[in-house]
PDB file of C-alpha atoms and ligand atoms in Angstrom:
ATOM      1  CA  MET S 252     -73.213  42.324  40.843  1.00  0.00           C
ATOM      2  CA  THR S 253     -76.366  44.073  41.459  1.00  0.00           C
ATOM      3  CA  GLU S 254     -78.947  42.204  43.423  1.00  0.00           C
ATOM      4  CA  LEU S 255     -80.797  40.388  40.721  1.00  0.00           C
ATOM      5  CA  ALA S 256     -82.776  37.234  41.462  1.00  0.00           C
ATOM      6  CA  LEU S 257     -82.048  35.907  37.960  1.00  0.00           C
ATOM      7  CA  TYR S 258     -79.569  36.840  35.331  1.00  0.00           C
ATOM      8  CA  GLU S 259     -78.449  35.833  31.846  1.00  0.00           C
ATOM      9  CA  PRO S 260     -74.779  34.948  31.759  1.00  0.00           C
ATOM     10  CA  ALA S 261     -72.840  36.384  28.882  1.00  0.00           C
ATOM     11  CA  ILE S 262     -72.668  33.431  26.551  1.00  0.00           C
ATOM     12  CA  CYS S 263     -72.629  33.371  22.756  1.00  0.00           C
ATOM     13  CA  LEU S 264     -75.743  31.248  22.117  1.00  0.00           C
ATOM     14  CA  PRO S 265     -77.728  30.473  19.022  1.00  0.00           C
ATOM     15  CA  LYS S 266     -80.887  32.569  18.625  1.00  0.00           C
ATOM     16  CA  GLY S 267     -83.762  31.459  20.794  1.00  0.00           C
ATOM     17  CA  ILE S 268     -81.661  29.570  23.437  1.00  0.00           C
ATOM     18  CA  LYS S 269     -81.650  31.162  26.756  1.00  0.00           C
ATOM     19  CA  VAL S 270     -79.629  30.332  29.836  1.00  0.00           C
ATOM     20  CA  PHE S 271     -80.381  31.715  33.324  1.00  0.00           C
ATOM     21  CA  VAL S 272     -78.709  31.524  36.708  1.00  0.00           C
ATOM     22  CA  THR S 273     -80.601  32.438  39.914  1.00  0.00           C
ATOM     23  CA  THR S 274     -79.030  34.036  42.992  1.00  0.00           C
ATOM     24  CA  ARG S 275     -79.859  34.280  46.657  1.00  0.00           C
ATOM     25  CA  TYR S 276     -81.589  37.638  46.106  1.00  0.00           C
ATOM     26  CA  GLY S 277     -85.245  38.551  45.521  1.00  0.00           C
ATOM     27  CA  GLY S 278     -87.032  35.630  47.125  1.00  0.00           C
ATOM     28  CA  CYS S 279     -89.036  35.113  50.365  1.00  0.00           C
ATOM     29  CA  SER S 280     -87.143  32.394  52.228  1.00  0.00           C
ATOM     30  CA  GLN S 281     -85.771  33.369  55.675  1.00  0.00           C
ATOM     31  CA  GLY S 282     -82.820  32.590  57.797  1.00  0.00           C
ATOM     32  CA  HIS S 283     -80.360  30.057  56.493  1.00  0.00           C
ATOM     33  CA  TRP S 284     -82.200  29.930  53.182  1.00  0.00           C
ATOM     34  CA  GLN S 285     -82.381  33.678  52.600  1.00  0.00           C
ATOM     35  CA  SER S 286     -83.835  34.381  50.224  1.00  0.00           C
ATOM     36  CA  PHE S 287     -84.419  32.799  46.840  1.00  0.00           C
ATOM     37  CA  ASN S 288     -84.117  29.070  47.648  1.00  0.00           C
ATOM     38  CA  LEU S 289     -85.605  26.862  45.006  1.00  0.00           C
ATOM     39  CA  ALA S 290     -85.071  23.415  46.654  1.00  0.00           C
ATOM     40  CA  GLY S 291     -87.736  21.587  48.544  1.00  0.00           C
ATOM     41  CA  HIS S 292     -85.506  19.053  50.226  1.00  0.00           C
ATOM     42  CA  VAL S 293     -83.369  21.393  52.345  1.00  0.00           C
ATOM     43  CA  GLN S 294     -85.660  21.996  55.424  1.00  0.00           C
ATOM     44  CA  ASP S 295     -86.856  25.375  54.198  1.00  0.00           C
ATOM     45  CA  ASP S 296     -90.489  26.440  54.756  1.00  0.00           C
ATOM     46  CA  PRO S 297     -92.351  24.678  51.911  1.00  0.00           C
ATOM     47  CA  ALA S 298     -94.667  27.658  51.438  1.00  0.00           C
ATOM     48  CA  ALA S 299     -91.567  29.881  50.937  1.00  0.00           C
ATOM     49  CA  VAL S 300     -90.150  27.469  48.294  1.00  0.00           C
ATOM     50  CA  ALA S 301     -93.409  27.313  46.497  1.00  0.00           C
ATOM     51  CA  GLN S 302     -93.631  31.149  46.395  1.00  0.00           C
ATOM     52  CA  ASN S 303     -90.070  31.337  45.087  1.00  0.00           C
ATOM     53  CA  ARG S 304     -90.886  28.939  42.266  1.00  0.00           C
ATOM     54  CA  VAL S 305     -93.864  31.037  41.386  1.00  0.00           C
ATOM     55  CA  LEU S 306     -91.600  34.058  41.322  1.00  0.00           C
ATOM     56  CA  LEU S 307     -89.032  32.240  39.204  1.00  0.00           C
ATOM     57  CA  ARG S 308     -91.651  31.250  36.688  1.00  0.00           C
ATOM     58  CA  ASP S 309     -92.921  34.886  36.441  1.00  0.00           C
ATOM     59  CA  GLN S 310     -89.431  36.163  35.965  1.00  0.00           C
ATOM     60  CA  LEU S 311     -88.565  33.515  33.228  1.00  0.00           C
ATOM     61  CA  MET S 312     -91.893  34.311  31.382  1.00  0.00           C
ATOM     62  CA  ARG S 313     -90.802  38.088  31.432  1.00  0.00           C
ATOM     63  CA  ALA S 314     -87.256  37.382  30.362  1.00  0.00           C
ATOM     64  CA  THR S 315     -88.183  34.926  27.583  1.00  0.00           C
ATOM     65  CA  GLY S 316     -91.360  36.697  26.459  1.00  0.00           C
ATOM     66  CA  SER S 317     -92.997  33.201  26.433  1.00  0.00           C
ATOM     67  CA  ALA S 318     -96.683  33.156  27.575  1.00  0.00           C
ATOM     68  CA  SER S 319     -96.470  29.489  28.530  1.00  0.00           C
ATOM     69  CA  LEU S 320     -93.441  27.862  30.081  1.00  0.00           C
ATOM     70  CA  ASP S 321     -93.118  24.615  31.943  1.00  0.00           C
ATOM     71  CA  LEU S 322     -90.216  23.945  34.293  1.00  0.00           C
ATOM     72  CA  GLN S 323     -88.755  20.484  34.623  1.00  0.00           C
ATOM     73  CA  TRP S 324     -86.743  19.720  37.708  1.00  0.00           C
ATOM     74  CA  LEU S 325     -85.066  16.489  38.845  1.00  0.00           C
ATOM     75  CA  ASN S 326     -84.633  14.500  42.006  1.00  0.00           C
ATOM     76  CA  GLN S 327     -80.816  14.753  41.882  1.00  0.00           C
ATOM     77  CA  VAL S 328     -78.770  12.010  43.509  1.00  0.00           C
ATOM     78  CA  HIS S 329     -75.132  12.606  42.468  1.00  0.00           C
ATOM     79  CA  GLY S 330     -75.457   9.931  39.742  1.00  0.00           C
ATOM     80  CA  THR S 331     -75.018   9.885  36.017  1.00  0.00           C
ATOM     81  CA  LYS S 332     -78.550   9.256  34.696  1.00  0.00           C
ATOM     82  CA  VAL S 333     -79.980  11.658  32.135  1.00  0.00           C
ATOM     83  CA  HIS S 334     -83.745  12.303  31.826  1.00  0.00           C
ATOM     84  CA  HIS S 335     -84.954  12.863  28.264  1.00  0.00           C
ATOM     85  CA  ALA S 336     -87.678  15.419  28.878  1.00  0.00           C
ATOM     86  CA  LEU S 337     -90.595  15.418  26.390  1.00  0.00           C
ATOM     87  CA  ALA S 338     -92.982  18.353  25.810  1.00  0.00           C
ATOM     88  CA  HIS S 339     -94.720  18.015  29.196  1.00  0.00           C
ATOM     89  CA  ILE S 340     -93.636  17.968  32.824  1.00  0.00           C
ATOM     90  CA  THR S 341     -92.752  14.560  34.249  1.00  0.00           C
ATOM     91  CA  GLU S 342     -94.020  13.873  37.818  1.00  0.00           C
ATOM     92  CA  PRO S 343     -93.028  12.559  40.270  1.00  0.00           C
ATOM     93  CA  LEU S 344     -89.679  14.108  39.536  1.00  0.00           C
ATOM     94  CA  PRO S 345     -87.348  11.820  37.595  1.00  0.00           C
ATOM     95  CA  GLN S 346     -84.338  10.484  39.605  1.00  0.00           C
ATOM     96  CA  ALA S 347     -81.464  11.694  37.419  1.00  0.00           C
ATOM     97  CA  ASP S 348     -78.678  14.356  37.390  1.00  0.00           C
ATOM     98  CA  ALA S 349     -79.082  15.687  33.922  1.00  0.00           C
ATOM     99  CA  LEU S 350     -81.955  16.855  31.654  1.00  0.00           C
ATOM    100  CA  TYR S 351     -81.997  16.708  27.851  1.00  0.00           C
ATOM    101  CA  THR S 352     -84.792  18.075  25.597  1.00  0.00           C
ATOM    102  CA  THR S 353     -85.649  19.162  22.158  1.00  0.00           C
ATOM    103  CA  ALA S 354     -88.989  20.568  23.306  1.00  0.00           C
ATOM    104  CA  VAL S 355     -89.806  24.229  23.041  1.00  0.00           C
ATOM    105  CA  ASN S 356     -90.713  26.301  26.167  1.00  0.00           C
ATOM    106  CA  LEU S 357     -89.681  23.519  28.539  1.00  0.00           C
ATOM    107  CA  VAL S 358     -87.226  25.033  31.015  1.00  0.00           C
ATOM    108  CA  CYS S 359     -84.646  22.461  32.105  1.00  0.00           C
ATOM    109  CA  GLY S 360     -83.197  23.216  35.560  1.00  0.00           C
ATOM    110  CA  VAL S 361     -80.674  21.770  38.032  1.00  0.00           C
ATOM    111  CA  LEU S 362     -80.224  22.946  41.586  1.00  0.00           C
ATOM    112  CA  THR S 363     -76.798  23.411  43.162  1.00  0.00           C
ATOM    113  CA  ALA S 364     -74.896  24.841  46.034  1.00  0.00           C
ATOM    114  CA  ASP S 365     -71.199  24.200  45.123  1.00  0.00           C
ATOM    115  CA  CYS S 366     -71.597  21.385  42.605  1.00  0.00           C
ATOM    116  CA  LEU S 367     -70.995  22.327  39.060  1.00  0.00           C
ATOM    117  CA  PRO S 368     -73.889  23.013  36.690  1.00  0.00           C
ATOM    118  CA  VAL S 369     -73.227  22.519  32.974  1.00  0.00           C
ATOM    119  CA  VAL S 370     -75.457  23.741  30.247  1.00  0.00           C
ATOM    120  CA  PHE S 371     -75.322  22.427  26.794  1.00  0.00           C
ATOM    121  CA  CYS S 372     -76.888  23.340  23.443  1.00  0.00           C
ATOM    122  CA  SER S 373     -76.390  22.268  19.846  1.00  0.00           C
ATOM    123  CA  MET S 374     -75.484  25.051  17.396  1.00  0.00           C
ATOM    124  CA  ASP S 375     -78.456  24.182  15.201  1.00  0.00           C
ATOM    125  CA  ARG S 376     -80.605  25.300  18.300  1.00  0.00           C
ATOM    126  CA  GLU S 377     -82.459  21.943  18.199  1.00  0.00           C
ATOM    127  CA  GLU S 378     -81.026  20.338  21.328  1.00  0.00           C
ATOM    128  CA  ILE S 379     -80.454  21.528  24.929  1.00  0.00           C
ATOM    129  CA  ALA S 380     -79.413  20.000  28.132  1.00  0.00           C
ATOM    130  CA  VAL S 381     -78.320  20.766  31.673  1.00  0.00           C
ATOM    131  CA  ALA S 382     -76.330  18.580  34.115  1.00  0.00           C
ATOM    132  CA  HIS S 383     -75.579  18.623  37.812  1.00  0.00           C
ATOM    133  CA  ALA S 384     -71.998  17.601  38.250  1.00  0.00           C
ATOM    134  CA  GLY S 385     -70.620  17.147  41.754  1.00  0.00           C
ATOM    135  CA  TRP S 386     -67.261  15.368  41.797  1.00  0.00           C
ATOM    136  CA  ARG S 387     -68.932  11.946  41.982  1.00  0.00           C
ATOM    137  CA  GLY S 388     -71.138  12.563  38.968  1.00  0.00           C
ATOM    138  CA  LEU S 389     -68.339  14.163  37.051  1.00  0.00           C
ATOM    139  CA  GLN S 390     -65.946  11.314  37.724  1.00  0.00           C
ATOM    140  CA  LYS S 391     -68.516   8.668  36.818  1.00  0.00           C
ATOM    141  CA  GLY S 392     -69.500  10.353  33.557  1.00  0.00           C
ATOM    142  CA  VAL S 393     -72.645  12.428  33.884  1.00  0.00           C
ATOM    143  CA  LEU S 394     -71.330  14.907  31.305  1.00  0.00           C
ATOM    144  CA  GLU S 395     -70.483  12.108  28.806  1.00  0.00           C
ATOM    145  CA  ASN S 396     -73.873  10.543  29.326  1.00  0.00           C
ATOM    146  CA  THR S 397     -75.520  13.815  28.698  1.00  0.00           C
ATOM    147  CA  LEU S 398     -73.529  14.392  25.453  1.00  0.00           C
ATOM    148  CA  ALA S 399     -74.576  10.778  24.350  1.00  0.00           C
ATOM    149  CA  CYS S 400     -78.119  11.976  24.035  1.00  0.00           C
ATOM    150  CA  PHE S 401     -77.194  14.520  21.366  1.00  0.00           C
ATOM    151  CA  LYS S 402     -77.635  13.937  17.696  1.00  0.00           C
ATOM    152  CA  ALA S 403     -75.449  16.874  16.950  1.00  0.00           C
ATOM    153  CA  PRO S 404     -71.737  15.968  16.642  1.00  0.00           C
ATOM    154  CA  ALA S 405     -69.582  17.009  19.656  1.00  0.00           C
ATOM    155  CA  ALA S 406     -67.900  19.841  17.673  1.00  0.00           C
ATOM    156  CA  GLN S 407     -71.346  21.412  17.157  1.00  0.00           C
ATOM    157  CA  ILE S 408     -72.257  21.451  20.918  1.00  0.00           C
ATOM    158  CA  ILE S 409     -71.710  24.444  23.112  1.00  0.00           C
ATOM    159  CA  ALA S 410     -71.129  23.940  26.787  1.00  0.00           C
ATOM    160  CA  TRP S 411     -71.166  26.494  29.611  1.00  0.00           C
ATOM    161  CA  LEU S 412     -69.990  25.904  33.152  1.00  0.00           C
ATOM    162  CA  GLY S 413     -71.921  27.670  35.900  1.00  0.00           C
ATOM    163  CA  PRO S 414     -71.040  28.932  39.360  1.00  0.00           C
ATOM    164  CA  ALA S 415     -69.413  26.182  41.472  1.00  0.00           C
ATOM    165  CA  ILE S 416     -66.946  25.787  44.302  1.00  0.00           C
ATOM    166  CA  GLY S 417     -63.523  26.913  43.093  1.00  0.00           C
ATOM    167  CA  PRO S 418     -60.043  25.466  43.563  1.00  0.00           C
ATOM    168  CA  CYS S 419     -59.580  28.087  46.246  1.00  0.00           C
ATOM    169  CA  HIS S 420     -62.097  26.261  48.472  1.00  0.00           C
ATOM    170  CA  PHE S 421     -62.754  22.726  47.163  1.00  0.00           C
ATOM    171  CA  GLU S 422     -60.514  20.723  49.535  1.00  0.00           C
ATOM    172  CA  VAL S 423     -60.891  16.901  49.070  1.00  0.00           C
ATOM    173  CA  GLY S 424     -59.309  13.745  50.273  1.00  0.00           C
ATOM    174  CA  SER S 425     -56.778  11.724  48.255  1.00  0.00           C
ATOM    175  CA  GLU S 426     -59.531   9.371  47.301  1.00  0.00           C
ATOM    176  CA  VAL S 427     -61.089  11.971  45.048  1.00  0.00           C
ATOM    177  CA  ARG S 428     -57.790  12.554  43.213  1.00  0.00           C
ATOM    178  CA  GLU S 429     -57.144   8.829  42.919  1.00  0.00           C
ATOM    179  CA  ALA S 430     -60.678   8.321  41.436  1.00  0.00           C
ATOM    180  CA  PHE S 431     -60.115  10.857  38.759  1.00  0.00           C
ATOM    181  CA  LEU S 432     -56.665   9.655  37.949  1.00  0.00           C
ATOM    182  CA  ALA S 433     -57.857   6.072  37.749  1.00  0.00           C
ATOM    183  CA  ALA S 434     -60.630   7.194  35.298  1.00  0.00           C
ATOM    184  CA  ALA S 435     -58.397   9.517  33.265  1.00  0.00           C
ATOM    185  CA  VAL S 436     -58.298   8.345  29.596  1.00  0.00           C
ATOM    186  CA  ALA S 437     -55.035   8.237  27.572  1.00  0.00           C
ATOM    187  CA  GLY S 438     -53.422  11.618  27.211  1.00  0.00           C
ATOM    188  CA  THR S 439     -55.366  13.285  30.071  1.00  0.00           C
ATOM    189  CA  ALA S 440     -53.413  12.041  33.066  1.00  0.00           C
ATOM    190  CA  LEU S 441     -51.119  15.031  33.360  1.00  0.00           C
ATOM    191  CA  ALA S 442     -53.908  17.508  32.908  1.00  0.00           C
ATOM    192  CA  THR S 443     -55.923  15.595  35.465  1.00  0.00           C
ATOM    193  CA  GLU S 444     -52.979  15.643  37.931  1.00  0.00           C
ATOM    194  CA  ALA S 445     -52.692  19.412  37.301  1.00  0.00           C
ATOM    195  CA  ALA S 446     -56.312  19.875  38.423  1.00  0.00           C
ATOM    196  CA  PHE S 447     -55.243  19.002  41.964  1.00  0.00           C
ATOM    197  CA  SER S 448     -52.831  21.026  44.097  1.00  0.00           C
ATOM    198  CA  ALA S 449     -51.609  19.833  47.468  1.00  0.00           C
ATOM    199  CA  SER S 450     -53.231  21.425  50.543  1.00  0.00           C
ATOM    200  CA  ALA S 451     -51.438  22.266  53.739  1.00  0.00           C
ATOM    201  CA  HIS S 452     -53.479  19.569  55.404  1.00  0.00           C
ATOM    202  CA  GLU S 453     -51.808  16.063  54.948  1.00  0.00           C
ATOM    203  CA  GLY S 454     -53.607  13.795  52.479  1.00  0.00           C
ATOM    204  CA  LYS S 455     -55.799  16.635  51.276  1.00  0.00           C
ATOM    205  CA  TRP S 456     -55.951  18.400  47.843  1.00  0.00           C
ATOM    206  CA  PHE S 457     -57.614  21.392  46.348  1.00  0.00           C
ATOM    207  CA  ALA S 458     -59.584  20.205  43.352  1.00  0.00           C
ATOM    208  CA  ASP S 459     -60.349  22.305  40.330  1.00  0.00           C
ATOM    209  CA  LEU S 460     -63.916  21.073  39.239  1.00  0.00           C
ATOM    210  CA  TYR S 461     -63.869  23.495  36.156  1.00  0.00           C
ATOM    211  CA  GLN S 462     -60.680  22.002  34.937  1.00  0.00           C
ATOM    212  CA  LEU S 463     -61.775  18.444  35.510  1.00  0.00           C
ATOM    213  CA  ALA S 464     -64.901  19.178  33.555  1.00  0.00           C
ATOM    214  CA  ARG S 465     -63.098  20.939  30.774  1.00  0.00           C
ATOM    215  CA  ILE S 466     -60.755  17.835  30.367  1.00  0.00           C
ATOM    216  CA  ARG S 467     -63.838  15.620  30.061  1.00  0.00           C
ATOM    217  CA  LEU S 468     -65.555  17.929  27.601  1.00  0.00           C
ATOM    218  CA  LEU S 469     -62.461  18.388  25.378  1.00  0.00           C
ATOM    219  CA  THR S 470     -61.855  14.630  25.386  1.00  0.00           C
ATOM    220  CA  ALA S 471     -65.410  14.250  24.248  1.00  0.00           C
ATOM    221  CA  GLY S 472     -64.713  16.547  21.262  1.00  0.00           C
ATOM    222  CA  LEU S 473     -66.267  19.809  22.394  1.00  0.00           C
ATOM    223  CA  ILE S 474     -64.588  22.986  21.161  1.00  0.00           C
ATOM    224  CA  GLN S 475     -66.797  25.724  22.507  1.00  0.00           C
ATOM    225  CA  ILE S 476     -66.501  25.673  26.304  1.00  0.00           C
ATOM    226  CA  SER S 477     -66.898  28.697  28.442  1.00  0.00           C
ATOM    227  CA  GLY S 478     -67.772  29.342  32.075  1.00  0.00           C
ATOM    228  CA  GLU S 479     -68.551  31.414  35.093  1.00  0.00           C
ATOM    229  CA  PRO S 480     -65.209  32.087  36.889  1.00  0.00           C
ATOM    230  CA  ALA S 481     -67.013  32.564  40.129  1.00  0.00           C
ATOM    231  CA  CYS S 482     -66.470  30.390  43.305  1.00  0.00           C
ATOM    232  CA  THR S 483     -69.724  29.788  45.257  1.00  0.00           C
ATOM    233  CA  VAL S 484     -67.866  29.832  48.672  1.00  0.00           C
ATOM    234  CA  CYS S 485     -66.017  33.160  47.845  1.00  0.00           C
ATOM    235  CA  ASN S 486     -69.380  34.568  46.674  1.00  0.00           C
ATOM    236  CA  ASN S 487     -71.617  33.162  49.294  1.00  0.00           C
ATOM    237  CA  THR S 488     -73.775  36.201  49.492  1.00  0.00           C
ATOM    238  CA  THR S 489     -74.662  35.792  45.771  1.00  0.00           C
ATOM    239  CA  TRP S 490     -75.044  31.976  45.637  1.00  0.00           C
ATOM    240  CA  TYR S 491     -75.672  29.241  48.149  1.00  0.00           C
ATOM    241  CA  SER S 492     -72.719  27.235  49.264  1.00  0.00           C
ATOM    242  CA  TYR S 493     -73.023  23.943  51.096  1.00  0.00           C
ATOM    243  CA  ARG S 494     -69.366  24.020  52.152  1.00  0.00           C
ATOM    244  CA  ASP S 495     -69.887  27.431  53.630  1.00  0.00           C
ATOM    245  CA  SER S 496     -73.080  26.350  55.511  1.00  0.00           C
ATOM    246  CA  PRO S 497     -74.449  22.800  55.291  1.00  0.00           C
ATOM    247  CA  VAL S 498     -77.973  24.131  56.070  1.00  0.00           C
ATOM    248  CA  THR S 499     -78.732  26.273  53.100  1.00  0.00           C
ATOM    249  CA  GLY S 500     -80.700  26.602  50.026  1.00  0.00           C
ATOM    250  CA  ARG S 501     -80.061  25.787  46.305  1.00  0.00           C
ATOM    251  CA  PHE S 502     -79.903  28.050  43.259  1.00  0.00           C
ATOM    252  CA  ALA S 503     -80.830  27.057  39.796  1.00  0.00           C
ATOM    253  CA  THR S 504     -79.101  26.955  36.462  1.00  0.00           C
ATOM    254  CA  LEU S 505     -81.649  26.850  33.688  1.00  0.00           C
ATOM    255  CA  VAL S 506     -81.775  26.446  29.931  1.00  0.00           C
ATOM    256  CA  VAL S 507     -84.748  26.886  27.494  1.00  0.00           C
ATOM    257  CA  LYS S 508     -85.423  26.747  23.850  1.00  0.00           C
ATOM    258  CA  THR S 509     -88.064  29.447  22.940  1.00  0.00           C
TER     259      THR S 509
HETATM  260 ZN1   ZN B 744     -63.412  30.140  46.726  1.00  0.00          ZN
END
């Protein structure tokens, strides 16, 4: 990948819907946060984060051709709450892990460093959403809660999975596997089991977040599911990874209706 601060993943989207993913490149943060950190809660210099957010806004305006864009962020807590964003910015930041809107030119963003970002849009281009799904949020139903906001039927909703820690690196304890198996609805137990492979470390498993998310989305009735096949740990020069380095920045996955 060339060193772009922001790119549009290759997704088949309805006209006017745009998805963007940021990288570590092109910002002004230093050290552990080098360089395009967009999160204010990770001990980075607040002035650098503010500057990076200005840069992001400029790049989004250029990429969308929209003269006025607002960006809505969340206070993410690994929960399952969805914030329904109206046409204006909500401040202080809503405590939630997903954003849903029908508003135009309101960019909805989540920040991650290994957790799975999931973008949604309805094929009639009316509704968009983005969710932050770590294993806890995914297991407790953040994706299902996000889909529940949509008026469009599930078969008319497109989902795209962004860069996240891959099954090559996401080692978890047995409790994570047990939690997913306990929550698996009828007919998905085998697929859920297959999303975990035994690690060489006793009592540990490698979890496939993409697969776990796909199971939930297919169960919810979605048909069009695609994703970024990139692991954030394997690609830690492109994206931030918390597993790789606990003191680090966050990159953004964004969706907007123009
Ligand atoms: Zn990996």
